[in-house]
Coordinates of N, CA and C in Angstrom, one line a residue:
X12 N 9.8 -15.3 48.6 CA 10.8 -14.2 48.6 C 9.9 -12.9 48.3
X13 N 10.2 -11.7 49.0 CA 9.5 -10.6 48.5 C 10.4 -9.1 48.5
X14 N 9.8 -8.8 47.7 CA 10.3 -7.9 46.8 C 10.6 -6.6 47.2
X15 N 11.3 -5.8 47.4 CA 11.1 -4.2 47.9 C 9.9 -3.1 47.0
X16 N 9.1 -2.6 46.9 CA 8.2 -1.9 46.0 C 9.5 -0.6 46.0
X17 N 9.9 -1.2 44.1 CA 11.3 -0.1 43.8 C 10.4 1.5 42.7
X18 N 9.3 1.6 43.2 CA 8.4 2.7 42.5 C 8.5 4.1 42.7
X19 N 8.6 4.0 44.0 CA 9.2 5.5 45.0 C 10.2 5.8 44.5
X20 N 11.1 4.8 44.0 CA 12.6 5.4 43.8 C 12.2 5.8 42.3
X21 N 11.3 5.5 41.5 CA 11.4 5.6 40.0 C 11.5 7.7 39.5
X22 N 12.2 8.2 39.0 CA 12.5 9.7 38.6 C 11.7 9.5 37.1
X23 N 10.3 10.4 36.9 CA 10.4 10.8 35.4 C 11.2 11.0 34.7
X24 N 11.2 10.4 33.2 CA 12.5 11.0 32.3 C 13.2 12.2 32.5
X25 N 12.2 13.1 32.5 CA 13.0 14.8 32.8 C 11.8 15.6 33.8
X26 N 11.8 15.5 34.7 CA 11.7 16.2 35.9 C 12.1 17.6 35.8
X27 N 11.4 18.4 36.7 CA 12.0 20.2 37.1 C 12.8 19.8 37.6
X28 N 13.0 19.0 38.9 CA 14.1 19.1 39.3 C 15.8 18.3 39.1
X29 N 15.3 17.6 37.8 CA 16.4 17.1 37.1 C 18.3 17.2 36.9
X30 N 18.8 17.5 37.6 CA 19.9 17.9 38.1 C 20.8 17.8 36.7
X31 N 21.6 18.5 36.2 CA 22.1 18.2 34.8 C 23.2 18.9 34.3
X32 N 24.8 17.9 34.4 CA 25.8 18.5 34.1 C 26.1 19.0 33.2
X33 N 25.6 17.9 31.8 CA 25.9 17.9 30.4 C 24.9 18.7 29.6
X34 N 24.2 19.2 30.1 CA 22.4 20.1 29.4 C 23.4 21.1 28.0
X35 N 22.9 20.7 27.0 CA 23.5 22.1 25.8 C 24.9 21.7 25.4
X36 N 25.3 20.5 25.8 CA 26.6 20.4 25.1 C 26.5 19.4 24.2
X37 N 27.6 19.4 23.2 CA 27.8 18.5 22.0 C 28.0 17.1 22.3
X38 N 27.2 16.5 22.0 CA 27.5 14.7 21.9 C 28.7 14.4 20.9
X39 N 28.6 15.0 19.7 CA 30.1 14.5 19.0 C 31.4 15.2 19.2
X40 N 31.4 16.1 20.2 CA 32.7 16.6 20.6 C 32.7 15.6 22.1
X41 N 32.0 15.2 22.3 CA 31.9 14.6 24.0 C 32.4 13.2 22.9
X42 N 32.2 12.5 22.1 CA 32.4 11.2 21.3 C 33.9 11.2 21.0
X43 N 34.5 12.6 20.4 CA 35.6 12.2 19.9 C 36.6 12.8 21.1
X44 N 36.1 13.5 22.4 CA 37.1 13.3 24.0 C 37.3 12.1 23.9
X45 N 36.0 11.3 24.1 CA 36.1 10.3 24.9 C 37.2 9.2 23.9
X46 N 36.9 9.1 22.5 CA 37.7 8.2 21.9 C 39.3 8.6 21.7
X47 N 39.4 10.0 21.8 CA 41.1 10.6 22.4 C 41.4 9.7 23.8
X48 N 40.6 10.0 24.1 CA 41.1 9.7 25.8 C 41.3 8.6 26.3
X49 N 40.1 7.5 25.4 CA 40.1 6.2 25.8 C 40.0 5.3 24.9
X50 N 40.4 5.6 23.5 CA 40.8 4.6 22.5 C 39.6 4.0 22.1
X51 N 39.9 2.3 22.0 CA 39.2 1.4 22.0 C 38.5 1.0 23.0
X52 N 38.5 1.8 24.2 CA 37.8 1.0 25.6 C 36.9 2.0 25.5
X53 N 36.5 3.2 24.8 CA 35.7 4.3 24.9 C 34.6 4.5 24.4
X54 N 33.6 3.4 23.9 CA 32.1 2.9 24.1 C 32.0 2.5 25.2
X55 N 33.1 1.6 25.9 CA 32.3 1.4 27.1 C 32.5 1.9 28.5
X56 N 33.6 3.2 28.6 CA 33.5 4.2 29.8 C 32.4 5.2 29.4
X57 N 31.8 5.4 27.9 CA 30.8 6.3 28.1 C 29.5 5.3 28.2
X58 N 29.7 3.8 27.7 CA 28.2 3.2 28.9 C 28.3 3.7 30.3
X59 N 29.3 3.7 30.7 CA 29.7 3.5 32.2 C 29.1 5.1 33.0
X60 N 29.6 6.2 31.7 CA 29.2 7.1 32.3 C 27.5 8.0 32.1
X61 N 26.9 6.5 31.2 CA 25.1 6.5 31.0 C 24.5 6.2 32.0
X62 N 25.4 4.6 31.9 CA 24.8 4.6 33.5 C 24.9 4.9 35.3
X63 N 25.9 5.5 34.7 CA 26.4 6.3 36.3 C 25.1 7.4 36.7
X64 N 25.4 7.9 35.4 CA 24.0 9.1 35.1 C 22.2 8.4 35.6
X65 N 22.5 7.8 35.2 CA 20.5 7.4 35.4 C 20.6 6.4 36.7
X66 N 21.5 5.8 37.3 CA 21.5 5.5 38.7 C 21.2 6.6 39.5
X67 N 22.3 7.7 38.9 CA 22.4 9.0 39.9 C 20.8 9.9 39.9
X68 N 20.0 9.1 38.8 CA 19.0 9.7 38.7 C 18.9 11.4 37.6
X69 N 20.1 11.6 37.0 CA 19.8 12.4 36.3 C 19.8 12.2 34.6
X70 N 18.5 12.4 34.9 CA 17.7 11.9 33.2 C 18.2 12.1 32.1
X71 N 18.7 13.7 32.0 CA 18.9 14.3 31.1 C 20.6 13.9 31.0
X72 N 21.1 13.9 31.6 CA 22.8 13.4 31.3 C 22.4 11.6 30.7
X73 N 21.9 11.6 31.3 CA 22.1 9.8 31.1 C 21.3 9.7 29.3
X74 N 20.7 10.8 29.4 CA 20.1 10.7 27.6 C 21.4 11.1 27.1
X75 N 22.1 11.9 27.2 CA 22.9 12.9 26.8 C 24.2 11.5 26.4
X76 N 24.6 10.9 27.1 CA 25.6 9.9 27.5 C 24.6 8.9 26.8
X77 N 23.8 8.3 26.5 CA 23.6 7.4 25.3 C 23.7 8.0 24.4
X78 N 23.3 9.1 23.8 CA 23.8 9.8 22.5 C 25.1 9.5 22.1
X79 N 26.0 9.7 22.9 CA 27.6 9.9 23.0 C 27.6 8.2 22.3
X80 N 27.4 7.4 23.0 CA 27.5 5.6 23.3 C 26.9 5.5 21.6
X81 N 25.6 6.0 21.0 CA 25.6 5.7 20.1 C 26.0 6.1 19.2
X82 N 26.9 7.5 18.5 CA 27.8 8.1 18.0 C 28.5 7.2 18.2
X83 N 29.3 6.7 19.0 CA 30.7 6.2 19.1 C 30.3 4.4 18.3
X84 N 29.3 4.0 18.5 CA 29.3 2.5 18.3 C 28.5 2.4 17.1
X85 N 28.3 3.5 16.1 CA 28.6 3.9 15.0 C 28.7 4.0 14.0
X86 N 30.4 4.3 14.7 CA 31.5 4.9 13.8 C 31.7 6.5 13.7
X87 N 30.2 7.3 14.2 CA 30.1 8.6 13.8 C 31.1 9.8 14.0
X88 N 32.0 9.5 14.9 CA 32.9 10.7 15.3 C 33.1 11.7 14.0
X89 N 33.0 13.1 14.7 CA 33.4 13.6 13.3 C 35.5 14.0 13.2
X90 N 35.5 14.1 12.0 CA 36.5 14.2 12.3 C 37.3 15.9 12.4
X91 N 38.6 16.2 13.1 CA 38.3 17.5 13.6 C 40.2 18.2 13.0
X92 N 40.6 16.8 12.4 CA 42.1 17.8 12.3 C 43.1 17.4 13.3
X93 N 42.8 16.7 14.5 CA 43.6 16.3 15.3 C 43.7 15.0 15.6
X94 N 44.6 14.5 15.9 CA 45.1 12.9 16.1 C 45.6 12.5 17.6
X95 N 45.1 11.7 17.9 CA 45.3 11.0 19.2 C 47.4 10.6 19.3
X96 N 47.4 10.4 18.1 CA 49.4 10.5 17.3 C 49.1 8.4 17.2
X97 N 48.0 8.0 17.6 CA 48.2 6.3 17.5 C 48.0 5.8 15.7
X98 N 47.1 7.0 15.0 CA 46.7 6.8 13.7 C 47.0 7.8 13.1
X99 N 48.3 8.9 13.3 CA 48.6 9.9 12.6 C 49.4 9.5 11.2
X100 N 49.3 10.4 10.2 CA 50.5 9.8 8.9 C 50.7 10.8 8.1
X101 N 51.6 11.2 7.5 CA 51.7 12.2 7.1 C 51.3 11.9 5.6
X102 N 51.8 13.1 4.5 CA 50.8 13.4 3.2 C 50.8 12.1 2.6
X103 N 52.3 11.3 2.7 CA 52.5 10.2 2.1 C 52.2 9.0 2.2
X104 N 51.5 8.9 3.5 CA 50.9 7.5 4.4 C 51.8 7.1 5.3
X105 N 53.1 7.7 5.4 CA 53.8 7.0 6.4 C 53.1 7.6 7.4
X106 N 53.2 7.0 8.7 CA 53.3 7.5 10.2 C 54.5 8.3 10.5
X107 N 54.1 9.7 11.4 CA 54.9 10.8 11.9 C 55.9 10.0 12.9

C-alpha cells in the first residue's frame, strides 16, 4: 500500500498568508457564547470548530479555538451577570 506524500499540503503554524477570522478577540467571551448557546454540548462544537479551523488551514483560528476548548473544559468561563435562565435563581436560591 502506498501512501500519498501529505507534506505539500502541511501550512506553518502562522504563515503571512494565514487567513484569520478570530485574530484579537477574547477566548473567554467566545467560551461563555459558546456555553450560552450550546450548554453541555459546548466543548465539543468548539472542538469541532478547532478543527474545522486547522483543516481549513487557518492556524491562527484553530489556536484561537483550542484556547476557547480549553477555558471551557476547565471550568474557566468567567462569569458576566447573565444567565442562559437553565441555572438562574433569585437572592433566595429559588429559580426565577
Amino acid at each position: 500500500m502506498t501512501f500519498a506524500d501529505t507534506s505539500k499540503y502541511r501550512q506553518a503554524p502562522s504563515s503571512d498568508d494565514d487567513i484569520s477570522i478570530w485574530s484579537g478577540r477574547d477566548p473567554a467571551v467566545a467560551a461563555l457564547a459558546a456555553k450560552v448557546a450550546y450548554g453541555p454540548d459546548a466543548t465539543l462544537a468548539v472542538a469541532w470548530c478547532a478543527l474545522g479551523a486547522k483543516v481549513d488551514g487557518r492556524a491562527t483560528d484553530a489556536h484561537f479555538w483550542f484556547e476557547v476548548f480549553c477555558l471551557l473544559s476547565a471550568g474557566e468561563t468567567p462569569a458576566t451577570g447573565f444567565s442562559s435562565g437553565a441555572d438562574s435563581v433569585n437572592a433566595d436560591g429559588k429559580p426565577h
